[in-house]
Protein backbone atom coordinates (compact mmCIF):
# COMPACT_ATOMS: atom_id res chain seq x y z
CA UNK A 1 0.00 0.00 0.00
CA UNK A 2 2.78 2.45 0.92
CA UNK A 3 4.52 1.67 -2.37
CA UNK A 4 1.34 2.43 -4.33
CA UNK A 5 0.83 5.74 -2.52
CA UNK A 6 4.45 6.66 -3.12
CA UNK A 7 4.14 6.11 -6.86
CA UNK A 8 0.82 7.96 -6.94
CA UNK A 9 2.58 10.85 -5.20
CA UNK A 10 5.30 10.85 -7.85
CA UNK A 11 2.74 10.81 -10.66
CA UNK A 12 0.85 13.67 -9.05
CA UNK A 13 4.01 15.78 -8.72
CA UNK A 14 4.92 15.23 -12.39
CA UNK A 15 1.40 15.85 -13.70
CA UNK A 16 0.80 19.01 -11.67
CA UNK A 17 4.27 20.35 -12.51
CA UNK A 18 3.41 19.81 -16.17
CA UNK A 19 0.15 21.75 -15.78
CA UNK A 20 2.11 24.60 -14.24
CA UNK A 21 4.37 24.76 -17.28
CA UNK A 22 1.40 24.57 -19.65
CA UNK A 23 -0.19 27.50 -17.83
CA UNK A 24 3.12 29.38 -18.07
CA UNK A 25 3.23 28.65 -21.80
CA UNK A 26 -0.21 30.10 -22.35
CA UNK A 27 0.92 33.23 -20.46
CA UNK A 28 4.23 33.34 -22.42
CA UNK A 29 6.47 33.18 -19.35
CA UNK A 30 10.20 32.51 -19.43
CA UNK A 31 11.99 29.42 -18.08
CA UNK A 32 12.20 30.77 -14.54
CA UNK A 33 8.50 31.60 -14.46
CA UNK A 34 7.61 28.18 -15.84
CA UNK A 35 9.70 26.35 -13.23
CA UNK A 36 8.23 28.47 -10.43
CA UNK A 37 4.71 27.63 -11.61
CA UNK A 38 5.67 23.96 -11.92
CA UNK A 39 6.93 23.86 -8.33
CA UNK A 40 4.09 25.77 -6.69
CA UNK A 41 1.47 23.78 -8.57
CA UNK A 42 3.08 20.47 -7.63
CA UNK A 43 3.76 21.28 -3.98
CA UNK A 44 1.33 24.04 -3.00
CA UNK A 45 -1.55 21.84 -1.87
CA UNK A 46 0.57 19.45 0.17
CA UNK A 47 2.52 22.32 1.71
CA UNK A 48 -0.67 24.06 2.85
CA UNK A 49 -2.02 20.80 4.26
CA UNK A 50 1.14 20.01 6.24
CA UNK A 51 1.40 23.54 7.64
CA UNK A 52 -2.19 23.44 8.87
CA UNK A 53 -1.70 19.99 10.41
CA UNK A 54 1.58 21.15 11.99
CA UNK A 55 3.58 18.26 10.54
CA UNK A 56 6.88 18.43 8.61
CA UNK A 57 6.30 19.80 5.12
CA UNK A 58 6.70 16.81 2.82
CA UNK A 59 9.19 18.31 0.36
CA UNK A 60 11.41 19.61 3.17
CA UNK A 61 11.62 16.12 4.63
CA UNK A 62 12.18 14.53 1.20
CA UNK A 63 13.68 17.11 -1.14
CA UNK A 64 13.48 14.81 -4.17
CA UNK A 65 9.82 15.84 -4.52
CA UNK A 66 10.97 19.38 -5.22
CA UNK A 67 13.71 18.21 -7.59
CA UNK A 68 11.20 16.11 -9.53
CA UNK A 69 9.01 19.20 -9.93
CA UNK A 70 12.02 21.28 -11.07
CA UNK A 71 13.20 18.68 -13.60
CA UNK A 72 9.67 18.19 -14.91
CA UNK A 73 9.34 21.96 -15.25
CA UNK A 74 12.55 22.34 -17.24
CA UNK A 75 11.86 19.37 -19.52
CA UNK A 76 8.25 20.43 -20.10
CA UNK A 77 9.31 24.02 -20.86
CA UNK A 78 11.41 22.91 -23.81
CA UNK A 79 8.94 20.20 -24.83
CA UNK A 80 6.01 22.57 -25.27
CA UNK A 81 8.18 24.94 -27.35
CA UNK A 82 8.19 22.34 -30.13
CA UNK A 83 4.74 20.86 -29.65
CA UNK A 84 1.37 22.52 -30.05
CA UNK A 85 -0.32 21.97 -26.69
CA UNK A 86 -4.06 22.73 -26.58
CA UNK A 87 -5.71 24.23 -23.49
CA UNK A 88 -7.82 21.06 -23.30
CA UNK A 89 -4.72 19.06 -22.41
CA UNK A 90 -4.09 21.40 -19.48
CA UNK A 91 -7.58 20.67 -18.17
CA UNK A 92 -7.19 16.89 -18.56
CA UNK A 93 -3.75 16.87 -16.94
CA UNK A 94 -5.09 19.01 -14.10
CA UNK A 95 -7.93 16.52 -13.60
CA UNK A 96 -5.43 13.67 -13.29
CA UNK A 97 -3.33 15.59 -10.78
CA UNK A 98 -6.43 16.53 -8.81
CA UNK A 99 -7.57 12.91 -8.58
CA UNK A 100 -4.21 11.62 -7.37
CA UNK A 101 -3.51 14.38 -4.84
CA UNK A 102 -7.00 14.34 -3.31
CA UNK A 103 -6.64 10.65 -2.54
CA UNK A 104 -3.05 10.99 -1.32
CA UNK A 105 -3.99 13.87 0.98
CA UNK A 106 -7.08 12.17 2.38
CA UNK A 107 -5.19 8.94 3.03
CA UNK A 108 -2.32 10.76 4.76
CA UNK A 109 -4.65 12.63 7.11
CA UNK A 110 -6.57 9.45 7.96
CA UNK A 111 -3.25 7.76 8.78
CA UNK A 112 -2.46 10.62 11.19
CA UNK A 113 -5.61 9.73 13.13
CA UNK A 114 -7.83 12.66 12.22
CA UNK A 115 -11.57 12.36 11.71
CA UNK A 116 -13.03 11.47 8.30
CA UNK A 117 -14.42 15.00 7.88
CA UNK A 118 -11.01 16.59 8.47
CA UNK A 119 -9.41 14.02 6.16
CA UNK A 120 -11.80 14.93 3.33
CA UNK A 121 -11.25 18.68 3.78
CA UNK A 122 -7.48 18.26 3.84
CA UNK A 123 -7.66 15.94 0.84
CA UNK A 124 -9.55 18.56 -1.15
CA UNK A 125 -7.01 21.16 -0.07
CA UNK A 126 -4.14 18.92 -1.17
CA UNK A 127 -5.68 18.43 -4.58
CA UNK A 128 -6.78 22.00 -5.27
CA UNK A 129 -4.54 24.56 -3.59
CA UNK A 130 -1.57 24.04 -5.91
CA UNK A 131 -3.84 24.89 -8.83
CA UNK A 132 -5.27 27.85 -6.92
CA UNK A 133 -1.78 29.30 -6.43
CA UNK A 134 -0.96 28.60 -10.09
CA UNK A 135 -4.06 30.39 -11.35
CA UNK A 136 -3.55 33.38 -9.05
CA UNK A 137 0.04 33.81 -10.23
CA UNK A 138 -1.24 33.64 -13.82
CA UNK A 139 -3.83 36.32 -13.10
CA UNK A 140 -6.80 33.96 -13.60
CA UNK A 141 -9.79 33.13 -11.40
CA UNK A 142 -8.87 29.78 -9.79
CA UNK A 143 -10.69 26.73 -11.14
CA UNK A 144 -11.83 26.03 -7.57
CA UNK A 145 -13.89 29.24 -7.59
CA UNK A 146 -15.34 28.95 -11.08
CA UNK A 147 -18.57 27.24 -12.05
CA UNK A 148 -16.54 24.19 -13.14
CA UNK A 149 -17.33 20.86 -11.46
CA UNK A 150 -13.99 20.83 -9.65
CA UNK A 151 -14.44 20.98 -5.89
CA UNK A 152 -17.37 18.58 -6.24
CA UNK A 153 -15.14 16.00 -7.93
CA UNK A 154 -12.52 16.42 -5.20
CA UNK A 155 -15.08 16.07 -2.41
CA UNK A 156 -16.56 12.97 -4.06
CA UNK A 157 -13.16 11.29 -4.34
CA UNK A 158 -12.24 12.06 -0.73
CA UNK A 159 -15.63 10.83 0.51
CA UNK A 160 -15.31 7.65 -1.55
CA UNK A 161 -11.95 6.90 0.04
CA UNK A 162 -13.25 7.48 3.56
CA UNK A 163 -16.34 5.30 3.00
CA UNK A 164 -14.54 2.46 1.26
CA UNK A 165 -11.71 2.53 3.81
CA UNK A 166 -14.20 1.26 6.42
CA UNK A 167 -14.96 -1.88 4.38
CA UNK A 168 -12.51 -4.51 5.67
CA UNK A 169 -12.82 -6.88 2.71
CA UNK A 170 -11.51 -4.30 0.23
CA UNK A 171 -7.71 -4.17 -0.11
CA UNK A 172 -6.18 -0.72 0.36
CA UNK A 173 -4.94 -0.66 -3.23
CA UNK A 174 -8.48 -1.19 -4.53
CA UNK A 175 -9.84 1.56 -2.28
CA UNK A 176 -7.23 4.02 -3.55
CA UNK A 177 -7.83 3.07 -7.18
CA UNK A 178 -11.60 3.47 -6.89
CA UNK A 179 -11.30 6.84 -5.15
CA UNK A 180 -8.95 8.11 -7.86
CA UNK A 181 -11.33 6.91 -10.58
CA UNK A 182 -14.30 8.56 -8.88
CA UNK A 183 -12.56 11.95 -8.78
CA UNK A 184 -11.15 11.63 -12.29
CA UNK A 185 -14.41 10.30 -13.74
CA UNK A 186 -16.53 13.14 -12.38
CA UNK A 187 -14.06 15.81 -13.47
CA UNK A 188 -13.60 14.38 -16.98
CA UNK A 189 -17.35 13.90 -17.40
CA UNK A 190 -17.87 17.56 -16.51
CA UNK A 191 -15.27 18.55 -19.11
CA UNK A 192 -16.65 16.21 -21.76
CA UNK A 193 -20.27 17.29 -21.48
CA UNK A 194 -19.66 20.85 -20.29
CA UNK A 195 -21.43 20.30 -16.97
CA UNK A 196 -21.18 23.21 -14.56
CA UNK A 197 -22.56 24.30 -11.22
CA UNK A 198 -25.12 27.09 -10.78
CA UNK A 199 -23.54 30.53 -10.47
CA UNK A 200 -24.30 33.34 -8.02
CA UNK A 201 -26.53 35.99 -9.54
CA UNK A 202 -27.77 39.25 -8.05
CA UNK A 203 -31.38 39.96 -8.93
CA UNK A 204 -31.79 43.41 -10.49
CA UNK A 205 -33.88 45.93 -8.58
C-alpha positions as YAML, in Angstrom:
chain: A
units: angstrom
residues:
- id: 1
  name: UNK
  ca: [0.00, 0.00, 0.00]
- id: 2
  name: UNK
  ca: [2.78, 2.45, 0.92]
- id: 3
  name: UNK
  ca: [4.52, 1.67, -2.37]
- id: 4
  name: UNK
  ca: [1.34, 2.43, -4.33]
- id: 5
  name: UNK
  ca: [0.83, 5.74, -2.52]
- id: 6
  name: UNK
  ca: [4.45, 6.66, -3.12]
- id: 7
  name: UNK
  ca: [4.14, 6.11, -6.86]
- id: 8
  name: UNK
  ca: [0.82, 7.96, -6.94]
- id: 9
  name: UNK
  ca: [2.58, 10.85, -5.20]
- id: 10
  name: UNK
  ca: [5.30, 10.85, -7.85]
- id: 11
  name: UNK
  ca: [2.74, 10.81, -10.66]
- id: 12
  name: UNK
  ca: [0.85, 13.67, -9.05]
- id: 13
  name: UNK
  ca: [4.01, 15.78, -8.72]
- id: 14
  name: UNK
  ca: [4.92, 15.23, -12.39]
- id: 15
  name: UNK
  ca: [1.40, 15.85, -13.70]
- id: 16
  name: UNK
  ca: [0.80, 19.01, -11.67]
- id: 17
  name: UNK
  ca: [4.27, 20.35, -12.51]
- id: 18
  name: UNK
  ca: [3.41, 19.81, -16.17]
- id: 19
  name: UNK
  ca: [0.15, 21.75, -15.78]
- id: 20
  name: UNK
  ca: [2.11, 24.60, -14.24]
- id: 21
  name: UNK
  ca: [4.37, 24.76, -17.28]
- id: 22
  name: UNK
  ca: [1.40, 24.57, -19.65]
- id: 23
  name: UNK
  ca: [-0.19, 27.50, -17.83]
- id: 24
  name: UNK
  ca: [3.12, 29.38, -18.07]
- id: 25
  name: UNK
  ca: [3.23, 28.65, -21.80]
- id: 26
  name: UNK
  ca: [-0.21, 30.10, -22.35]
- id: 27
  name: UNK
  ca: [0.92, 33.23, -20.46]
- id: 28
  name: UNK
  ca: [4.23, 33.34, -22.42]
- id: 29
  name: UNK
  ca: [6.47, 33.18, -19.35]
- id: 30
  name: UNK
  ca: [10.20, 32.51, -19.43]
- id: 31
  name: UNK
  ca: [11.99, 29.42, -18.08]
- id: 32
  name: UNK
  ca: [12.20, 30.77, -14.54]
- id: 33
  name: UNK
  ca: [8.50, 31.60, -14.46]
- id: 34
  name: UNK
  ca: [7.61, 28.18, -15.84]
- id: 35
  name: UNK
  ca: [9.70, 26.35, -13.23]
- id: 36
  name: UNK
  ca: [8.23, 28.47, -10.43]
- id: 37
  name: UNK
  ca: [4.71, 27.63, -11.61]
- id: 38
  name: UNK
  ca: [5.67, 23.96, -11.92]
- id: 39
  name: UNK
  ca: [6.93, 23.86, -8.33]
- id: 40
  name: UNK
  ca: [4.09, 25.77, -6.69]
- id: 41
  name: UNK
  ca: [1.47, 23.78, -8.57]
- id: 42
  name: UNK
  ca: [3.08, 20.47, -7.63]
- id: 43
  name: UNK
  ca: [3.76, 21.28, -3.98]
- id: 44
  name: UNK
  ca: [1.33, 24.04, -3.00]
- id: 45
  name: UNK
  ca: [-1.55, 21.84, -1.87]
- id: 46
  name: UNK
  ca: [0.57, 19.45, 0.17]
- id: 47
  name: UNK
  ca: [2.52, 22.32, 1.71]
- id: 48
  name: UNK
  ca: [-0.67, 24.06, 2.85]
- id: 49
  name: UNK
  ca: [-2.02, 20.80, 4.26]
- id: 50
  name: UNK
  ca: [1.14, 20.01, 6.24]
- id: 51
  name: UNK
  ca: [1.40, 23.54, 7.64]
- id: 52
  name: UNK
  ca: [-2.19, 23.44, 8.87]
- id: 53
  name: UNK
  ca: [-1.70, 19.99, 10.41]
- id: 54
  name: UNK
  ca: [1.58, 21.15, 11.99]
- id: 55
  name: UNK
  ca: [3.58, 18.26, 10.54]
- id: 56
  name: UNK
  ca: [6.88, 18.43, 8.61]
- id: 57
  name: UNK
  ca: [6.30, 19.80, 5.12]
- id: 58
  name: UNK
  ca: [6.70, 16.81, 2.82]
- id: 59
  name: UNK
  ca: [9.19, 18.31, 0.36]
- id: 60
  name: UNK
  ca: [11.41, 19.61, 3.17]
- id: 61
  name: UNK
  ca: [11.62, 16.12, 4.63]
- id: 62
  name: UNK
  ca: [12.18, 14.53, 1.20]
- id: 63
  name: UNK
  ca: [13.68, 17.11, -1.14]
- id: 64
  name: UNK
  ca: [13.48, 14.81, -4.17]
- id: 65
  name: UNK
  ca: [9.82, 15.84, -4.52]
- id: 66
  name: UNK
  ca: [10.97, 19.38, -5.22]
- id: 67
  name: UNK
  ca: [13.71, 18.21, -7.59]
- id: 68
  name: UNK
  ca: [11.20, 16.11, -9.53]
- id: 69
  name: UNK
  ca: [9.01, 19.20, -9.93]
- id: 70
  name: UNK
  ca: [12.02, 21.28, -11.07]
- id: 71
  name: UNK
  ca: [13.20, 18.68, -13.60]
- id: 72
  name: UNK
  ca: [9.67, 18.19, -14.91]
- id: 73
  name: UNK
  ca: [9.34, 21.96, -15.25]
- id: 74
  name: UNK
  ca: [12.55, 22.34, -17.24]
- id: 75
  name: UNK
  ca: [11.86, 19.37, -19.52]
- id: 76
  name: UNK
  ca: [8.25, 20.43, -20.10]
- id: 77
  name: UNK
  ca: [9.31, 24.02, -20.86]
- id: 78
  name: UNK
  ca: [11.41, 22.91, -23.81]
- id: 79
  name: UNK
  ca: [8.94, 20.20, -24.83]
- id: 80
  name: UNK
  ca: [6.01, 22.57, -25.27]
- id: 81
  name: UNK
  ca: [8.18, 24.94, -27.35]
- id: 82
  name: UNK
  ca: [8.19, 22.34, -30.13]
- id: 83
  name: UNK
  ca: [4.74, 20.86, -29.65]
- id: 84
  name: UNK
  ca: [1.37, 22.52, -30.05]
- id: 85
  name: UNK
  ca: [-0.32, 21.97, -26.69]
- id: 86
  name: UNK
  ca: [-4.06, 22.73, -26.58]
- id: 87
  name: UNK
  ca: [-5.71, 24.23, -23.49]
- id: 88
  name: UNK
  ca: [-7.82, 21.06, -23.30]
- id: 89
  name: UNK
  ca: [-4.72, 19.06, -22.41]
- id: 90
  name: UNK
  ca: [-4.09, 21.40, -19.48]
- id: 91
  name: UNK
  ca: [-7.58, 20.67, -18.17]
- id: 92
  name: UNK
  ca: [-7.19, 16.89, -18.56]
- id: 93
  name: UNK
  ca: [-3.75, 16.87, -16.94]
- id: 94
  name: UNK
  ca: [-5.09, 19.01, -14.10]
- id: 95
  name: UNK
  ca: [-7.93, 16.52, -13.60]
- id: 96
  name: UNK
  ca: [-5.43, 13.67, -13.29]
- id: 97
  name: UNK
  ca: [-3.33, 15.59, -10.78]
- id: 98
  name: UNK
  ca: [-6.43, 16.53, -8.81]
- id: 99
  name: UNK
  ca: [-7.57, 12.91, -8.58]
- id: 100
  name: UNK
  ca: [-4.21, 11.62, -7.37]
- id: 101
  name: UNK
  ca: [-3.51, 14.38, -4.84]
- id: 102
  name: UNK
  ca: [-7.00, 14.34, -3.31]
- id: 103
  name: UNK
  ca: [-6.64, 10.65, -2.54]
- id: 104
  name: UNK
  ca: [-3.05, 10.99, -1.32]
- id: 105
  name: UNK
  ca: [-3.99, 13.87, 0.98]
- id: 106
  name: UNK
  ca: [-7.08, 12.17, 2.38]
- id: 107
  name: UNK
  ca: [-5.19, 8.94, 3.03]
- id: 108
  name: UNK
  ca: [-2.32, 10.76, 4.76]
- id: 109
  name: UNK
  ca: [-4.65, 12.63, 7.11]
- id: 110
  name: UNK
  ca: [-6.57, 9.45, 7.96]
- id: 111
  name: UNK
  ca: [-3.25, 7.76, 8.78]
- id: 112
  name: UNK
  ca: [-2.46, 10.62, 11.19]
- id: 113
  name: UNK
  ca: [-5.61, 9.73, 13.13]
- id: 114
  name: UNK
  ca: [-7.83, 12.66, 12.22]
- id: 115
  name: UNK
  ca: [-11.57, 12.36, 11.71]
- id: 116
  name: UNK
  ca: [-13.03, 11.47, 8.30]
- id: 117
  name: UNK
  ca: [-14.42, 15.00, 7.88]
- id: 118
  name: UNK
  ca: [-11.01, 16.59, 8.47]
- id: 119
  name: UNK
  ca: [-9.41, 14.02, 6.16]
- id: 120
  name: UNK
  ca: [-11.80, 14.93, 3.33]
- id: 121
  name: UNK
  ca: [-11.25, 18.68, 3.78]
- id: 122
  name: UNK
  ca: [-7.48, 18.26, 3.84]
- id: 123
  name: UNK
  ca: [-7.66, 15.94, 0.84]
- id: 124
  name: UNK
  ca: [-9.55, 18.56, -1.15]
- id: 125
  name: UNK
  ca: [-7.01, 21.16, -0.07]
- id: 126
  name: UNK
  ca: [-4.14, 18.92, -1.17]
- id: 127
  name: UNK
  ca: [-5.68, 18.43, -4.58]
- id: 128
  name: UNK
  ca: [-6.78, 22.00, -5.27]
- id: 129
  name: UNK
  ca: [-4.54, 24.56, -3.59]
- id: 130
  name: UNK
  ca: [-1.57, 24.04, -5.91]
- id: 131
  name: UNK
  ca: [-3.84, 24.89, -8.83]
- id: 132
  name: UNK
  ca: [-5.27, 27.85, -6.92]
- id: 133
  name: UNK
  ca: [-1.78, 29.30, -6.43]
- id: 134
  name: UNK
  ca: [-0.96, 28.60, -10.09]
- id: 135
  name: UNK
  ca: [-4.06, 30.39, -11.35]
- id: 136
  name: UNK
  ca: [-3.55, 33.38, -9.05]
- id: 137
  name: UNK
  ca: [0.04, 33.81, -10.23]
- id: 138
  name: UNK
  ca: [-1.24, 33.64, -13.82]
- id: 139
  name: UNK
  ca: [-3.83, 36.32, -13.10]
- id: 140
  name: UNK
  ca: [-6.80, 33.96, -13.60]
- id: 141
  name: UNK
  ca: [-9.79, 33.13, -11.40]
- id: 142
  name: UNK
  ca: [-8.87, 29.78, -9.79]
- id: 143
  name: UNK
  ca: [-10.69, 26.73, -11.14]
- id: 144
  name: UNK
  ca: [-11.83, 26.03, -7.57]
- id: 145
  name: UNK
  ca: [-13.89, 29.24, -7.59]
- id: 146
  name: UNK
  ca: [-15.34, 28.95, -11.08]
- id: 147
  name: UNK
  ca: [-18.57, 27.24, -12.05]
- id: 148
  name: UNK
  ca: [-16.54, 24.19, -13.14]
- id: 149
  name: UNK
  ca: [-17.33, 20.86, -11.46]
- id: 150
  name: UNK
  ca: [-13.99, 20.83, -9.65]
- id: 151
  name: UNK
  ca: [-14.44, 20.98, -5.89]
- id: 152
  name: UNK
  ca: [-17.37, 18.58, -6.24]
- id: 153
  name: UNK
  ca: [-15.14, 16.00, -7.93]
- id: 154
  name: UNK
  ca: [-12.52, 16.42, -5.20]
- id: 155
  name: UNK
  ca: [-15.08, 16.07, -2.41]
- id: 156
  name: UNK
  ca: [-16.56, 12.97, -4.06]
- id: 157
  name: UNK
  ca: [-13.16, 11.29, -4.34]
- id: 158
  name: UNK
  ca: [-12.24, 12.06, -0.73]
- id: 159
  name: UNK
  ca: [-15.63, 10.83, 0.51]
- id: 160
  name: UNK
  ca: [-15.31, 7.65, -1.55]
- id: 161
  name: UNK
  ca: [-11.95, 6.90, 0.04]
- id: 162
  name: UNK
  ca: [-13.25, 7.48, 3.56]
- id: 163
  name: UNK
  ca: [-16.34, 5.30, 3.00]
- id: 164
  name: UNK
  ca: [-14.54, 2.46, 1.26]
- id: 165
  name: UNK
  ca: [-11.71, 2.53, 3.81]
- id: 166
  name: UNK
  ca: [-14.20, 1.26, 6.42]
- id: 167
  name: UNK
  ca: [-14.96, -1.88, 4.38]
- id: 168
  name: UNK
  ca: [-12.51, -4.51, 5.67]
- id: 169
  name: UNK
  ca: [-12.82, -6.88, 2.71]
- id: 170
  name: UNK
  ca: [-11.51, -4.30, 0.23]
- id: 171
  name: UNK
  ca: [-7.71, -4.17, -0.11]
- id: 172
  name: UNK
  ca: [-6.18, -0.72, 0.36]
- id: 173
  name: UNK
  ca: [-4.94, -0.66, -3.23]
- id: 174
  name: UNK
  ca: [-8.48, -1.19, -4.53]
- id: 175
  name: UNK
  ca: [-9.84, 1.56, -2.28]
- id: 176
  name: UNK
  ca: [-7.23, 4.02, -3.55]
- id: 177
  name: UNK
  ca: [-7.83, 3.07, -7.18]
- id: 178
  name: UNK
  ca: [-11.60, 3.47, -6.89]
- id: 179
  name: UNK
  ca: [-11.30, 6.84, -5.15]
- id: 180
  name: UNK
  ca: [-8.95, 8.11, -7.86]
- id: 181
  name: UNK
  ca: [-11.33, 6.91, -10.58]
- id: 182
  name: UNK
  ca: [-14.30, 8.56, -8.88]
- id: 183
  name: UNK
  ca: [-12.56, 11.95, -8.78]
- id: 184
  name: UNK
  ca: [-11.15, 11.63, -12.29]
- id: 185
  name: UNK
  ca: [-14.41, 10.30, -13.74]
- id: 186
  name: UNK
  ca: [-16.53, 13.14, -12.38]
- id: 187
  name: UNK
  ca: [-14.06, 15.81, -13.47]
- id: 188
  name: UNK
  ca: [-13.60, 14.38, -16.98]
- id: 189
  name: UNK
  ca: [-17.35, 13.90, -17.40]
- id: 190
  name: UNK
  ca: [-17.87, 17.56, -16.51]
- id: 191
  name: UNK
  ca: [-15.27, 18.55, -19.11]
- id: 192
  name: UNK
  ca: [-16.65, 16.21, -21.76]
- id: 193
  name: UNK
  ca: [-20.27, 17.29, -21.48]
- id: 194
  name: UNK
  ca: [-19.66, 20.85, -20.29]
- id: 195
  name: UNK
  ca: [-21.43, 20.30, -16.97]
- id: 196
  name: UNK
  ca: [-21.18, 23.21, -14.56]
- id: 197
  name: UNK
  ca: [-22.56, 24.30, -11.22]
- id: 198
  name: UNK
  ca: [-25.12, 27.09, -10.78]
- id: 199
  name: UNK
  ca: [-23.54, 30.53, -10.47]
- id: 200
  name: UNK
  ca: [-24.30, 33.34, -8.02]
- id: 201
  name: UNK
  ca: [-26.53, 35.99, -9.54]
- id: 202
  name: UNK
  ca: [-27.77, 39.25, -8.05]
- id: 203
  name: UNK
  ca: [-31.38, 39.96, -8.93]
- id: 204
  name: UNK
  ca: [-31.79, 43.41, -10.49]
- id: 205
  name: UNK
  ca: [-33.88, 45.93, -8.58]
...
